[in-house]
Short mmCIF file of C-alpha atoms in Angstrom, two decimals:
data_model
loop_
_atom_site.label_atom_id
_atom_site.label_comp_id
_atom_site.label_asym_id
_atom_site.label_seq_id
_atom_site.Cartn_x
_atom_site.Cartn_y
_atom_site.Cartn_z
CA MET A 1 -0.02 0.35 -0.04
CA LEU A 2 1.22 3.60 -0.71
CA ASN A 3 0.50 5.80 2.16
CA ILE A 4 -0.21 9.54 1.06
CA ILE A 5 -0.91 12.47 3.28
CA PHE A 6 -1.27 15.87 2.48
CA PHE A 7 -0.84 19.03 4.99
CA ALA A 8 -1.71 22.50 5.78
CA ARG A 9 -3.76 24.18 2.87
CA VAL A 10 -2.97 21.38 0.38
CA LYS A 11 -5.22 19.42 2.78
CA GLU A 12 -7.73 21.66 3.37
CA GLU A 13 -8.18 22.50 -0.07
CA LEU A 14 -8.81 18.83 -1.06
CA GLY A 15 -10.54 18.26 2.23
CA CYS A 16 -8.74 14.91 2.70
CA GLY A 17 -6.10 14.25 5.03
CA GLY A 18 -4.74 11.34 3.04
CA LEU A 19 -5.88 8.33 1.64
CA GLN A 20 -3.85 4.39 0.63
CA LEU A 21 -3.93 3.09 -2.89
CA GLU A 22 -2.35 0.08 -4.04
CA TRP A 23 1.29 0.10 -5.16
CA SER A 24 1.00 -1.36 -9.31
CA ASP A 25 3.10 -0.93 -12.10
CA THR A 26 1.31 2.46 -13.39
CA LEU A 27 1.70 3.85 -9.74
CA SER A 28 5.39 3.26 -9.79
CA THR A 29 6.89 6.55 -9.65
CA LEU A 30 5.85 10.11 -7.81
CA ASP A 31 5.18 11.81 -10.88
CA ALA A 32 2.97 8.76 -12.38
CA LEU A 33 0.93 8.75 -8.23
CA GLN A 34 0.50 12.61 -8.82
CA GLU A 35 -1.24 12.20 -12.27
CA HIS A 36 -3.46 9.86 -10.71
CA LEU A 37 -4.80 12.04 -7.90
CA CYS A 38 -5.29 14.90 -10.14
CA THR A 39 -7.77 13.06 -11.57
CA ARG A 40 -9.27 12.53 -8.69
CA ASP A 41 -13.09 14.59 -8.09
CA ASN A 42 -13.41 15.34 -11.75
CA GLY A 43 -9.70 16.87 -11.65
CA ARG A 44 -10.44 19.20 -9.19
CA TRP A 45 -7.49 17.81 -7.12
CA GLY A 46 -5.61 18.75 -10.44
CA GLU A 47 -5.79 22.28 -9.52
CA ILE A 48 -4.80 22.08 -6.45
CA LEU A 49 -1.70 19.19 -6.52
CA THR A 50 -0.31 20.87 -9.63
CA GLU A 51 0.39 24.29 -8.12
CA PRO A 52 4.32 24.98 -9.07
CA ASN A 53 5.38 25.15 -5.48
CA ILE A 54 4.06 22.16 -4.20
CA ILE A 55 6.37 20.38 -2.17
CA ARG A 56 6.69 16.42 -2.16
CA ALA A 57 8.27 14.40 0.07
CA VAL A 58 9.15 10.31 0.10
CA ASN A 59 9.81 8.74 3.18
CA GLN A 60 9.62 11.75 4.67
CA SER A 61 12.63 13.23 2.39
CA VAL A 62 11.83 16.28 0.25
CA VAL A 63 12.15 14.62 -3.49
CA VAL A 64 13.30 17.26 -6.54
CA GLY A 65 11.89 15.81 -9.43
CA ASP A 66 10.71 12.47 -9.95
CA THR A 67 11.74 9.01 -8.18
CA PRO A 68 10.56 5.45 -8.16
CA LEU A 69 8.31 4.55 -5.56
CA ASN A 70 8.25 1.29 -3.65
CA ALA A 71 5.56 -0.48 -2.28
CA ASN A 72 4.60 0.61 1.29
CA ASP A 73 6.30 4.07 0.73
CA GLU A 74 5.00 6.97 2.46
CA VAL A 75 4.09 10.42 0.19
CA ALA A 76 3.64 13.60 1.07
CA PHE A 77 2.50 16.37 -0.54
CA PHE A 78 2.68 20.05 1.22
CA PRO A 79 2.95 23.55 0.60
CA PRO A 80 5.88 25.99 1.01
CA VAL A 81 6.90 25.80 5.04
CA THR A 82 6.07 28.82 7.24
CA GLY A 83 7.88 27.60 10.54
CA GLY A 84 9.94 29.11 13.31
CA MET B 1 20.35 20.10 2.90
CA ALA B 2 21.09 16.54 2.18
CA SER B 3 23.86 17.56 -0.65
CA SER B 4 26.18 18.88 1.34
CA SER B 5 27.21 15.52 2.88
CA ALA B 6 29.76 15.56 -0.36
CA THR B 7 31.69 18.11 1.57
CA THR B 8 33.82 16.26 4.30
CA PRO B 9 32.83 17.58 7.58
CA ALA B 10 35.04 19.98 9.66
CA TYR B 11 33.89 18.50 12.90
CA SER B 12 32.26 16.02 14.57
CA PRO B 13 28.21 15.79 13.89
CA SER B 14 28.30 13.87 17.57
CA ILE B 15 27.53 16.29 19.57
CA ARG B 16 25.07 16.28 22.44
CA SER B 17 22.12 17.72 21.05
CA LEU B 18 17.92 17.04 21.50
CA VAL B 19 15.07 18.45 19.58
CA THR B 20 11.45 18.46 20.77
CA VAL B 21 8.26 19.35 18.66
CA GLN B 22 5.54 20.04 21.07
CA GLU B 23 2.26 21.57 22.25
CA ALA B 24 3.50 22.51 25.61
CA ASP B 25 5.22 25.96 26.58
CA PHE B 26 9.01 25.66 27.49
CA ASP B 27 10.92 27.17 30.54
CA ILE B 28 14.07 29.33 29.23
CA ALA B 29 16.29 28.90 32.32
CA GLU B 30 16.09 24.88 32.15
CA LEU B 31 16.46 24.55 28.38
CA GLN B 32 19.85 26.84 29.16
CA LYS B 33 20.99 24.75 31.48
CA TRP B 34 20.73 21.17 29.71
CA LEU B 35 22.74 22.92 27.53
CA LEU B 36 25.74 23.35 30.20
CA SER B 37 27.33 20.21 31.00
CA GLY B 38 29.92 21.88 33.59
CA GLU B 39 32.80 21.25 31.50
CA ALA B 40 35.38 23.57 31.39
CA ASP B 41 35.93 24.52 27.60
CA GLU B 42 32.34 25.87 27.34
CA GLY B 43 32.65 29.58 26.73
CA ALA B 44 29.56 30.56 25.15
CA ILE B 45 26.13 30.08 24.87
CA THR B 46 23.95 31.72 22.17
CA THR B 47 20.08 31.71 21.81
CA PHE B 48 17.08 32.67 20.02
CA THR B 49 13.61 32.78 20.88
CA GLY B 50 10.68 33.29 18.67
CA TYR B 51 7.77 34.74 19.45
CA VAL B 52 4.13 35.22 18.08
CA ARG B 53 3.29 38.91 16.76
CA ALA B 54 -0.03 40.28 17.78
CA ASP B 55 -0.23 42.29 14.35
CA LYS B 56 0.42 39.70 11.35
CA ASN B 57 0.11 41.67 7.94
CA GLY B 58 -0.73 44.86 9.86
CA GLY B 59 -4.55 42.88 11.73
CA ASP B 60 -5.01 41.95 14.81
CA ILE B 61 -4.32 38.44 15.13
CA LEU B 62 -6.45 35.81 17.81
CA TYR B 63 -4.43 33.20 17.58
CA MET B 64 -2.41 30.72 14.90
CA GLU B 65 -2.55 27.29 14.38
CA LEU B 66 1.15 25.41 14.12
CA GLU B 67 0.35 22.14 12.01
CA GLN B 68 3.68 19.73 11.80
CA TYR B 69 4.05 16.22 9.82
CA PRO B 70 5.09 14.00 12.43
CA GLY B 71 8.11 12.67 12.71
CA MET B 72 9.37 14.60 9.73
CA THR B 73 9.50 17.82 11.18
CA GLN B 74 11.42 16.41 14.24
CA SER B 75 13.88 14.38 11.88
CA SER B 76 14.50 17.53 9.81
CA ILE B 77 15.78 19.72 12.56
CA GLU B 78 17.69 16.90 13.93
CA SER B 79 19.35 16.76 10.77
CA ILE B 80 19.88 20.57 10.48
CA VAL B 81 21.39 20.32 13.88
CA ALA B 82 23.77 17.58 13.05
CA HIS B 83 24.97 19.98 9.81
CA ALA B 84 25.70 22.97 12.00
CA GLY B 85 27.60 20.38 14.30
CA GLU B 86 29.61 19.23 11.01
CA ARG B 87 30.51 22.91 10.28
CA TRP B 88 31.42 24.32 13.71
CA PRO B 89 33.05 23.25 16.63
CA LEU B 90 30.25 22.94 18.87
CA LEU B 91 29.53 21.01 22.43
CA ALA B 92 25.62 20.86 22.20
CA ALA B 93 22.72 22.44 21.09
CA ARG B 94 18.95 22.14 22.22
CA VAL B 95 15.61 23.00 20.12
CA VAL B 96 12.00 23.33 20.71
CA HIS B 97 9.22 23.89 18.74
CA ARG B 98 6.09 24.56 19.87
CA VAL B 99 2.87 23.32 17.50
CA GLY B 100 -0.83 23.44 18.07
CA ARG B 101 -2.62 27.12 18.99
CA LEU B 102 -0.30 29.67 19.60
CA TYR B 103 -1.30 33.44 21.26
CA PRO B 104 0.15 36.40 20.70
CA CYS B 105 3.09 36.97 22.90
CA ASP B 106 3.29 33.18 23.28
CA GLN B 107 6.89 31.45 22.60
CA ILE B 108 7.14 29.47 19.41
CA VAL B 109 10.74 28.31 18.74
CA TRP B 110 14.30 27.94 21.17
CA VAL B 111 17.34 27.56 19.55
CA GLY B 112 20.71 27.38 21.98
CA VAL B 113 24.18 26.10 20.88
CA SER B 114 27.14 25.69 23.40
CA SER B 115 30.68 26.23 22.01
CA SER B 116 34.22 27.27 22.96
CA HIS B 117 33.82 30.67 21.53
CA ARG B 118 30.89 33.19 20.73
CA ALA B 119 31.73 33.14 17.02
CA ASP B 120 30.74 30.07 16.76
CA ALA B 121 27.57 29.82 18.94
CA PHE B 122 26.20 33.04 16.85
CA SER B 123 26.86 31.43 13.63
CA ALA B 124 25.55 28.16 14.33
CA CYS B 125 22.33 29.37 16.04
CA GLU B 126 21.68 31.54 13.21
CA PHE B 127 22.21 28.82 10.51
CA ILE B 128 19.71 26.52 12.58
CA MET B 129 17.18 28.98 13.03
CA ASP B 130 17.51 29.93 9.06
CA TYR B 131 17.31 26.31 7.89
CA LEU B 132 14.40 25.91 10.16
CA LYS B 133 12.60 28.31 9.09
CA ALA B 134 13.31 27.26 4.92
CA GLU B 135 13.11 23.61 5.36
CA ALA B 136 11.58 22.12 8.35
CA PRO B 137 8.07 20.72 7.39
CA LEU B 138 5.76 23.48 9.73
CA TRP B 139 2.44 25.69 8.52
CA LYS B 140 1.08 28.76 10.47
CA LYS B 141 -2.42 29.55 9.62
CA VAL B 142 -4.16 32.34 11.58
CA PHE B 143 -6.94 33.62 12.79
CA ASN B 144 -8.29 37.15 13.48
CA GLY B 145 -11.99 38.41 13.73
CA LEU B 146 -12.60 37.61 10.11
CA GLY B 147 -11.40 34.10 9.94
CA GLY B 148 -7.97 32.26 9.22
CA TYR B 149 -5.76 32.20 6.72
CA TRP B 150 -2.45 30.24 5.98
CA VAL B 151 1.29 32.55 6.37
CA GLU B 152 2.37 32.55 3.11
CA ALA B 153 6.17 31.43 2.68
CA LYS B 154 8.73 34.36 1.89
CA ALA B 155 11.21 34.55 -0.54
CA SER B 156 13.52 35.99 2.14
CA ASP B 157 13.87 33.09 4.34
CA SER B 158 14.86 31.00 1.72
CA SER B 159 17.20 33.60 0.43
CA ARG B 160 18.73 34.03 4.01
CA ALA B 161 19.20 30.09 4.28
CA GLY B 162 20.86 29.85 0.71
CA ARG B 163 23.32 32.50 2.06
CA TRP B 164 25.11 29.70 3.98
CA SER B 165 25.25 27.29 1.24
CA SER B 166 27.07 30.04 -0.98
CA LYS B 167 29.65 29.58 1.87
CA HIS B 168 29.16 25.76 2.21
CA GLY B 169 30.42 24.94 -1.10
CA LYS B 170 27.31 22.71 -1.38
#
């Protein structure tokens, strides 16, 4: 299972804190997973998940560019950080 | 940050350090005491305390909610502290970051480092704070009389962190 989680404004706009999807050949990269998620809710998720400054993390490490996904990976999508 | 491991660390990253992400308030005197080990080579402690400002973007705020990524927020700050320990001869480092509901004038974050000399302690404290603001997964939502809004990330925060990497030769 891929464990997908959202934070902050992304979570609020999607109306979803996270979901689980079965890993498969068609969901074997981060870009493929994102494309799949973008089709949800008649494409509404795509407007939120394709914002240019969205940050993607796999297993709690920020990823720049595409990367392969393995079964049981944790994938997070979140907006730019504003702590401190 | 991850790419900086290509350069040989100048100092051991295995300093005494502790990072905590918590809802509870913190006692600055207790944290400073934690930094002191009683060793004779301790010559300097530099600390930073961040507070909730009452007027964010010109409007009075009632409170803010700070959201974290459980696990990653702490490990991200731990990694920043480890990089500071590789770059400056530190003796100890301590970071506390609060999450949850915070009100104006509340303490949000505390960074403290100890070293033999003040220059290293000043630099390392600022480095940790700059990278924490630029990289640690934390998000502020501000609530005023009209409702709530997410604080936008500032380009100046990432450029402050960027100053260190140009000197670091990443």
